[in-house]
JSON list of C-alpha atoms in Angstrom, two decimals:
[
{"chain": "A", "resi": 1, "resn": "UNK", "atom": "CA", "xyz": [-58.90, -75.18, -9.31]},
{"chain": "A", "resi": 2, "resn": "UNK", "atom": "CA", "xyz": [-58.26, -72.05, -11.45]},
{"chain": "A", "resi": 3, "resn": "UNK", "atom": "CA", "xyz": [-57.22, -70.08, -8.42]},
{"chain": "A", "resi": 4, "resn": "UNK", "atom": "CA", "xyz": [-54.78, -72.75, -7.35]},
{"chain": "A", "resi": 5, "resn": "UNK", "atom": "CA", "xyz": [-53.06, -72.90, -10.77]},
{"chain": "A", "resi": 6, "resn": "UNK", "atom": "CA", "xyz": [-52.74, -69.12, -10.92]},
{"chain": "A", "resi": 7, "resn": "UNK", "atom": "CA", "xyz": [-51.14, -69.12, -7.44]},
{"chain": "A", "resi": 8, "resn": "UNK", "atom": "CA", "xyz": [-48.66, -71.86, -8.46]},
{"chain": "A", "resi": 9, "resn": "UNK", "atom": "CA", "xyz": [-47.81, -70.00, -11.64]},
{"chain": "A", "resi": 10, "resn": "UNK", "atom": "CA", "xyz": [-47.22, -66.73, -9.78]},
{"chain": "A", "resi": 11, "resn": "UNK", "atom": "CA", "xyz": [-45.06, -68.54, -7.20]},
{"chain": "A", "resi": 12, "resn": "UNK", "atom": "CA", "xyz": [-42.94, -70.08, -9.99]},
{"chain": "A", "resi": 13, "resn": "UNK", "atom": "CA", "xyz": [-42.52, -66.63, -11.63]},
{"chain": "A", "resi": 14, "resn": "UNK", "atom": "CA", "xyz": [-41.50, -65.12, -8.39]},
{"chain": "A", "resi": 15, "resn": "UNK", "atom": "CA", "xyz": [-38.89, -67.86, -7.70]},
{"chain": "A", "resi": 16, "resn": "UNK", "atom": "CA", "xyz": [-37.58, -67.60, -11.28]},
{"chain": "A", "resi": 17, "resn": "UNK", "atom": "CA", "xyz": [-37.36, -63.82, -11.01]},
{"chain": "A", "resi": 18, "resn": "UNK", "atom": "CA", "xyz": [-35.45, -64.02, -7.75]},
{"chain": "A", "resi": 19, "resn": "UNK", "atom": "CA", "xyz": [-33.10, -66.59, -9.23]},
{"chain": "A", "resi": 20, "resn": "UNK", "atom": "CA", "xyz": [-32.27, -64.46, -12.22]},
{"chain": "A", "resi": 21, "resn": "UNK", "atom": "CA", "xyz": [-31.88, -61.32, -10.11]},
{"chain": "A", "resi": 22, "resn": "UNK", "atom": "CA", "xyz": [-29.23, -63.05, -8.01]},
{"chain": "A", "resi": 23, "resn": "UNK", "atom": "CA", "xyz": [-27.17, -64.21, -10.94]},
{"chain": "A", "resi": 24, "resn": "UNK", "atom": "CA", "xyz": [-23.70, -62.66, -11.10]},
{"chain": "A", "resi": 25, "resn": "UNK", "atom": "CA", "xyz": [-23.42, -61.76, -7.48]},
{"chain": "A", "resi": 26, "resn": "UNK", "atom": "CA", "xyz": [-21.37, -64.83, -6.67]},
{"chain": "A", "resi": 27, "resn": "UNK", "atom": "CA", "xyz": [-19.26, -67.40, -8.48]},
{"chain": "A", "resi": 28, "resn": "UNK", "atom": "CA", "xyz": [-18.65, -65.43, -11.69]},
{"chain": "A", "resi": 29, "resn": "UNK", "atom": "CA", "xyz": [-22.01, -66.14, -13.26]},
{"chain": "A", "resi": 30, "resn": "UNK", "atom": "CA", "xyz": [-23.63, -64.05, -15.99]},
{"chain": "A", "resi": 31, "resn": "UNK", "atom": "CA", "xyz": [-24.24, -60.41, -15.45]},
{"chain": "A", "resi": 32, "resn": "UNK", "atom": "CA", "xyz": [-21.15, -59.26, -13.56]},
{"chain": "A", "resi": 33, "resn": "UNK", "atom": "CA", "xyz": [-17.42, -58.78, -13.95]},
{"chain": "A", "resi": 34, "resn": "UNK", "atom": "CA", "xyz": [-15.81, -60.56, -11.00]},
{"chain": "A", "resi": 35, "resn": "UNK", "atom": "CA", "xyz": [-12.30, -61.76, -10.09]},
{"chain": "A", "resi": 36, "resn": "UNK", "atom": "CA", "xyz": [-12.38, -64.29, -12.89]},
{"chain": "A", "resi": 37, "resn": "UNK", "atom": "CA", "xyz": [-12.04, -61.44, -15.40]},
{"chain": "A", "resi": 38, "resn": "UNK", "atom": "CA", "xyz": [-8.53, -60.87, -14.14]},
{"chain": "A", "resi": 39, "resn": "UNK", "atom": "CA", "xyz": [-7.67, -64.49, -14.74]},
{"chain": "A", "resi": 40, "resn": "UNK", "atom": "CA", "xyz": [-9.05, -64.28, -18.32]},
{"chain": "A", "resi": 41, "resn": "UNK", "atom": "CA", "xyz": [-7.04, -61.05, -18.91]},
{"chain": "A", "resi": 42, "resn": "UNK", "atom": "CA", "xyz": [-3.85, -62.73, -17.72]},
{"chain": "A", "resi": 43, "resn": "UNK", "atom": "CA", "xyz": [-4.38, -65.67, -20.13]},
{"chain": "A", "resi": 44, "resn": "UNK", "atom": "CA", "xyz": [-4.07, -63.20, -23.03]},
{"chain": "A", "resi": 45, "resn": "UNK", "atom": "CA", "xyz": [-0.60, -62.14, -21.97]},
{"chain": "A", "resi": 46, "resn": "UNK", "atom": "CA", "xyz": [2.72, -63.88, -22.03]},
{"chain": "A", "resi": 47, "resn": "UNK", "atom": "CA", "xyz": [4.51, -64.30, -18.77]},
{"chain": "A", "resi": 48, "resn": "UNK", "atom": "CA", "xyz": [6.92, -61.48, -19.55]},
{"chain": "A", "resi": 49, "resn": "UNK", "atom": "CA", "xyz": [3.98, -59.14, -20.31]},
{"chain": "A", "resi": 50, "resn": "UNK", "atom": "CA", "xyz": [2.27, -60.07, -17.07]},
{"chain": "A", "resi": 51, "resn": "UNK", "atom": "CA", "xyz": [5.37, -59.20, -15.13]},
{"chain": "A", "resi": 52, "resn": "UNK", "atom": "CA", "xyz": [5.70, -55.87, -16.94]},
{"chain": "A", "resi": 53, "resn": "UNK", "atom": "CA", "xyz": [2.04, -55.04, -16.41]},
{"chain": "A", "resi": 54, "resn": "UNK", "atom": "CA", "xyz": [2.39, -55.91, -12.74]},
{"chain": "A", "resi": 55, "resn": "UNK", "atom": "CA", "xyz": [5.48, -53.73, -12.35]},
{"chain": "A", "resi": 56, "resn": "UNK", "atom": "CA", "xyz": [3.64, -50.81, -14.09]},
{"chain": "A", "resi": 57, "resn": "UNK", "atom": "CA", "xyz": [0.71, -51.17, -11.75]},
{"chain": "A", "resi": 58, "resn": "UNK", "atom": "CA", "xyz": [3.00, -51.29, -8.78]},
{"chain": "A", "resi": 59, "resn": "UNK", "atom": "CA", "xyz": [4.95, -48.20, -9.85]},
{"chain": "A", "resi": 60, "resn": "UNK", "atom": "CA", "xyz": [1.68, -46.34, -10.39]},
{"chain": "A", "resi": 61, "resn": "UNK", "atom": "CA", "xyz": [0.32, -47.30, -6.95]},
{"chain": "A", "resi": 62, "resn": "UNK", "atom": "CA", "xyz": [3.56, -46.09, -5.33]},
{"chain": "A", "resi": 63, "resn": "UNK", "atom": "CA", "xyz": [2.95, -42.65, -6.98]},
{"chain": "A", "resi": 64, "resn": "UNK", "atom": "CA", "xyz": [-0.84, -42.70, -6.44]},
{"chain": "A", "resi": 65, "resn": "UNK", "atom": "CA", "xyz": [-1.04, -43.51, -2.68]},
{"chain": "A", "resi": 66, "resn": "UNK", "atom": "CA", "xyz": [0.64, -40.28, -1.52]},
{"chain": "A", "resi": 67, "resn": "UNK", "atom": "CA", "xyz": [-1.48, -38.22, -3.98]},
{"chain": "A", "resi": 68, "resn": "UNK", "atom": "CA", "xyz": [-4.68, -39.87, -2.77]},
{"chain": "A", "resi": 69, "resn": "UNK", "atom": "CA", "xyz": [-3.64, -39.24, 0.81]},
{"chain": "A", "resi": 70, "resn": "UNK", "atom": "CA", "xyz": [-2.87, -35.60, 0.01]},
{"chain": "A", "resi": 71, "resn": "UNK", "atom": "CA", "xyz": [-6.28, -35.21, -1.64]},
{"chain": "A", "resi": 72, "resn": "UNK", "atom": "CA", "xyz": [-8.02, -36.61, 1.34]},
{"chain": "A", "resi": 73, "resn": "UNK", "atom": "CA", "xyz": [-6.05, -34.30, 3.67]},
{"chain": "A", "resi": 74, "resn": "UNK", "atom": "CA", "xyz": [-6.87, -31.30, 1.56]},
{"chain": "A", "resi": 75, "resn": "UNK", "atom": "CA", "xyz": [-10.57, -32.13, 1.56]},
{"chain": "A", "resi": 76, "resn": "UNK", "atom": "CA", "xyz": [-10.53, -32.34, 5.36]},
{"chain": "A", "resi": 77, "resn": "UNK", "atom": "CA", "xyz": [-8.67, -29.08, 5.67]},
{"chain": "A", "resi": 78, "resn": "UNK", "atom": "CA", "xyz": [-11.13, -27.39, 3.25]},
{"chain": "A", "resi": 79, "resn": "UNK", "atom": "CA", "xyz": [-14.05, -28.67, 5.31]},
{"chain": "A", "resi": 80, "resn": "UNK", "atom": "CA", "xyz": [-12.39, -27.37, 8.47]},
{"chain": "A", "resi": 81, "resn": "UNK", "atom": "CA", "xyz": [-11.93, -23.95, 6.88]},
{"chain": "A", "resi": 82, "resn": "UNK", "atom": "CA", "xyz": [-15.57, -23.82, 5.76]},
{"chain": "A", "resi": 83, "resn": "UNK", "atom": "CA", "xyz": [-16.75, -24.91, 9.20]},
{"chain": "A", "resi": 84, "resn": "UNK", "atom": "CA", "xyz": [-14.58, -22.20, 10.86]},
{"chain": "A", "resi": 85, "resn": "UNK", "atom": "CA", "xyz": [-16.08, -19.54, 8.62]},
{"chain": "A", "resi": 86, "resn": "UNK", "atom": "CA", "xyz": [-12.90, -18.63, 6.78]},
{"chain": "A", "resi": 87, "resn": "UNK", "atom": "CA", "xyz": [-13.06, -16.37, 3.76]},
{"chain": "A", "resi": 88, "resn": "UNK", "atom": "CA", "xyz": [-13.41, -17.74, 0.23]},
{"chain": "A", "resi": 89, "resn": "UNK", "atom": "CA", "xyz": [-9.92, -16.34, -0.56]},
{"chain": "A", "resi": 90, "resn": "UNK", "atom": "CA", "xyz": [-8.36, -18.62, 2.01]},
{"chain": "A", "resi": 91, "resn": "UNK", "atom": "CA", "xyz": [-10.41, -21.58, 0.86]},
{"chain": "A", "resi": 92, "resn": "UNK", "atom": "CA", "xyz": [-9.68, -21.01, -2.81]},
{"chain": "A", "resi": 93, "resn": "UNK", "atom": "CA", "xyz": [-5.93, -21.54, -2.09]},
{"chain": "A", "resi": 94, "resn": "UNK", "atom": "CA", "xyz": [-6.67, -25.05, -0.77]},
{"chain": "A", "resi": 95, "resn": "UNK", "atom": "CA", "xyz": [-9.00, -25.62, -3.71]},
{"chain": "A", "resi": 96, "resn": "UNK", "atom": "CA", "xyz": [-6.36, -24.75, -6.27]},
{"chain": "A", "resi": 97, "resn": "UNK", "atom": "CA", "xyz": [-3.86, -27.05, -4.46]},
{"chain": "A", "resi": 98, "resn": "UNK", "atom": "CA", "xyz": [-6.51, -29.79, -4.38]},
{"chain": "A", "resi": 99, "resn": "UNK", "atom": "CA", "xyz": [-7.14, -29.43, -8.12]},
{"chain": "A", "resi": 100, "resn": "UNK", "atom": "CA", "xyz": [-3.45, -29.56, -8.91]},
{"chain": "A", "resi": 101, "resn": "UNK", "atom": "CA", "xyz": [-3.11, -32.73, -6.87]},
{"chain": "A", "resi": 102, "resn": "UNK", "atom": "CA", "xyz": [-6.04, -34.31, -8.67]},
{"chain": "A", "resi": 103, "resn": "UNK", "atom": "CA", "xyz": [-4.68, -33.45, -12.08]},
{"chain": "A", "resi": 104, "resn": "UNK", "atom": "CA", "xyz": [-1.30, -34.92, -11.07]},
{"chain": "A", "resi": 105, "resn": "UNK", "atom": "CA", "xyz": [-3.10, -38.11, -10.07]},
{"chain": "A", "resi": 106, "resn": "UNK", "atom": "CA", "xyz": [-5.02, -38.17, -13.33]},
{"chain": "A", "resi": 107, "resn": "UNK", "atom": "CA", "xyz": [-1.87, -37.57, -15.33]},
{"chain": "A", "resi": 108, "resn": "UNK", "atom": "CA", "xyz": [-0.13, -40.49, -13.47]},
{"chain": "A", "resi": 109, "resn": "UNK", "atom": "CA", "xyz": [-3.11, -42.78, -14.26]},
{"chain": "A", "resi": 110, "resn": "UNK", "atom": "CA", "xyz": [-3.03, -41.80, -17.89]},
{"chain": "A", "resi": 111, "resn": "UNK", "atom": "CA", "xyz": [0.69, -42.44, -18.16]},
{"chain": "A", "resi": 112, "resn": "UNK", "atom": "CA", "xyz": [0.16, -45.83, -16.53]},
{"chain": "A", "resi": 113, "resn": "UNK", "atom": "CA", "xyz": [-2.58, -46.78, -18.98]},
{"chain": "A", "resi": 114, "resn": "UNK", "atom": "CA", "xyz": [-0.50, -45.76, -21.96]},
{"chain": "A", "resi": 115, "resn": "UNK", "atom": "CA", "xyz": [2.46, -47.73, -20.57]},
{"chain": "A", "resi": 116, "resn": "UNK", "atom": "CA", "xyz": [0.24, -50.85, -20.20]},
{"chain": "A", "resi": 117, "resn": "UNK", "atom": "CA", "xyz": [-1.14, -50.47, -23.72]},
{"chain": "A", "resi": 118, "resn": "UNK", "atom": "CA", "xyz": [2.44, -50.22, -25.04]},
{"chain": "A", "resi": 119, "resn": "UNK", "atom": "CA", "xyz": [3.38, -53.37, -23.13]},
{"chain": "A", "resi": 120, "resn": "UNK", "atom": "CA", "xyz": [0.46, -55.61, -24.15]},
{"chain": "A", "resi": 121, "resn": "UNK", "atom": "CA", "xyz": [-0.30, -54.06, -27.58]},
{"chain": "A", "resi": 122, "resn": "UNK", "atom": "CA", "xyz": [-3.55, -52.44, -28.78]},
{"chain": "A", "resi": 123, "resn": "UNK", "atom": "CA", "xyz": [-5.37, -55.69, -29.53]},
{"chain": "A", "resi": 124, "resn": "UNK", "atom": "CA", "xyz": [-4.78, -57.32, -26.17]},
{"chain": "A", "resi": 125, "resn": "UNK", "atom": "CA", "xyz": [-5.52, -53.91, -24.48]},
{"chain": "A", "resi": 126, "resn": "UNK", "atom": "CA", "xyz": [-8.96, -53.83, -26.17]},
{"chain": "A", "resi": 127, "resn": "UNK", "atom": "CA", "xyz": [-9.62, -57.53, -25.34]},
{"chain": "A", "resi": 128, "resn": "UNK", "atom": "CA", "xyz": [-8.69, -56.87, -21.73]},
{"chain": "A", "resi": 129, "resn": "UNK", "atom": "CA", "xyz": [-11.16, -53.97, -21.72]},
{"chain": "A", "resi": 130, "resn": "UNK", "atom": "CA", "xyz": [-8.67, -51.79, -19.87]},
{"chain": "A", "resi": 131, "resn": "UNK", "atom": "CA", "xyz": [-9.50, -48.63, -21.84]},
{"chain": "A", "resi": 132, "resn": "UNK", "atom": "CA", "xyz": [-12.87, -48.41, -20.09]},
{"chain": "A", "resi": 133, "resn": "UNK", "atom": "CA", "xyz": [-12.10, -50.36, -16.94]},
{"chain": "A", "resi": 134, "resn": "UNK", "atom": "CA", "xyz": [-11.21, -47.13, -15.17]},
{"chain": "A", "resi": 135, "resn": "UNK", "atom": "CA", "xyz": [-14.80, -46.13, -15.50]},
{"chain": "A", "resi": 136, "resn": "UNK", "atom": "CA", "xyz": [-15.93, -49.47, -14.12]},
{"chain": "A", "resi": 137, "resn": "UNK", "atom": "CA", "xyz": [-13.58, -49.52, -11.15]},
{"chain": "A", "resi": 138, "resn": "UNK", "atom": "CA", "xyz": [-12.51, -46.03, -10.33]},
{"chain": "A", "resi": 139, "resn": "UNK", "atom": "CA", "xyz": [-15.09, -43.85, -12.03]},
{"chain": "A", "resi": 140, "resn": "UNK", "atom": "CA", "xyz": [-17.45, -44.07, -9.11]},
{"chain": "A", "resi": 141, "resn": "UNK", "atom": "CA", "xyz": [-19.76, -46.66, -10.58]},
{"chain": "A", "resi": 142, "resn": "UNK", "atom": "CA", "xyz": [-23.32, -47.46, -9.66]},
{"chain": "A", "resi": 143, "resn": "UNK", "atom": "CA", "xyz": [-22.80, -47.67, -5.93]},
{"chain": "A", "resi": 144, "resn": "UNK", "atom": "CA", "xyz": [-21.47, -44.99, -3.60]},
{"chain": "A", "resi": 145, "resn": "UNK", "atom": "CA", "xyz": [-18.86, -46.02, -1.10]},
{"chain": "A", "resi": 146, "resn": "UNK", "atom": "CA", "xyz": [-18.88, -44.58, 2.31]},
{"chain": "A", "resi": 147, "resn": "UNK", "atom": "CA", "xyz": [-17.47, -41.07, 2.44]},
{"chain": "A", "resi": 148, "resn": "UNK", "atom": "CA", "xyz": [-17.78, -40.41, -1.26]},
{"chain": "A", "resi": 149, "resn": "UNK", "atom": "CA", "xyz": [-18.44, -37.10, -2.83]},
{"chain": "A", "resi": 150, "resn": "UNK", "atom": "CA", "xyz": [-22.03, -37.96, -3.48]},
{"chain": "A", "resi": 151, "resn": "UNK", "atom": "CA", "xyz": [-22.60, -37.69, 0.23]},
{"chain": "A", "resi": 152, "resn": "UNK", "atom": "CA", "xyz": [-20.45, -34.64, 0.78]},
{"chain": "A", "resi": 153, "resn": "UNK", "atom": "CA", "xyz": [-17.58, -36.73, 2.19]},
{"chain": "A", "resi": 154, "resn": "UNK", "atom": "CA", "xyz": [-19.57, -37.31, 5.42]},
{"chain": "A", "resi": 155, "resn": "UNK", "atom": "CA", "xyz": [-20.09, -41.05, 5.00]},
{"chain": "A", "resi": 156, "resn": "UNK", "atom": "CA", "xyz": [-23.32, -42.90, 5.24]},
{"chain": "A", "resi": 157, "resn": "UNK", "atom": "CA", "xyz": [-25.83, -41.01, 7.42]},
{"chain": "A", "resi": 158, "resn": "UNK", "atom": "CA", "xyz": [-23.05, -38.69, 8.62]},
{"chain": "A", "resi": 159, "resn": "UNK", "atom": "CA", "xyz": [-21.28, -41.62, 10.17]},
{"chain": "A", "resi": 160, "resn": "UNK", "atom": "CA", "xyz": [-17.80, -40.41, 9.43]},
{"chain": "A", "resi": 161, "resn": "UNK", "atom": "CA", "xyz": [-15.64, -40.15, 12.57]},
{"chain": "A", "resi": 162, "resn": "UNK", "atom": "CA", "xyz": [-14.38, -36.75, 11.39]},
{"chain": "A", "resi": 163, "resn": "UNK", "atom": "CA", "xyz": [-17.89, -35.31, 10.97]},
{"chain": "A", "resi": 164, "resn": "UNK", "atom": "CA", "xyz": [-19.23, -35.80, 14.46]},
{"chain": "A", "resi": 165, "resn": "UNK", "atom": "CA", "xyz": [-16.28, -34.20, 16.28]},
{"chain": "A", "resi": 166, "resn": "UNK", "atom": "CA", "xyz": [-17.28, -31.01, 18.20]},
{"chain": "A", "resi": 167, "resn": "UNK", "atom": "CA", "xyz": [-15.65, -28.00, 16.69]},
{"chain": "A", "resi": 168, "resn": "UNK", "atom": "CA", "xyz": [-14.95, -24.51, 17.97]},
{"chain": "A", "resi": 169, "resn": "UNK", "atom": "CA", "xyz": [-16.93, -22.62, 15.38]},
{"chain": "A", "resi": 170, "resn": "UNK", "atom": "CA", "xyz": [-16.74, -18.84, 15.86]}
]
């Protein structure tokens, strides 16, 4: 009898633990910031402010897309130079261009954040949590996407299509 009650208690604890572990993964429940957060953010703003914030984000993305593409191309070119055994002098030129492009992207992001703060006001900006949302969304949070720097840009288990191409290494 004692053994049966212990087994039932352990089963209930296991089920309860699994239920709480799954909270927040779907349907905007406790423990995660999902799409509903954007809806709550928009309720803080007037319609005019929403339009201005959307326009600011749109303008930033138009500037950021070419910069992100250039960063990706420069990374690929640097990897190619390294694989081909080029000197560090040749590689450092690409590296400085890569760093300049990254700083241009960071400056554009900062300008966009300041513009949004000026549109919505400091109180709404804090309520929206936008001052630290860049860490939560773009700051390479707790998971690593395929091809991220954590894995050397090679993708998960070297699965990047660019990595497995045979090269003429001399």
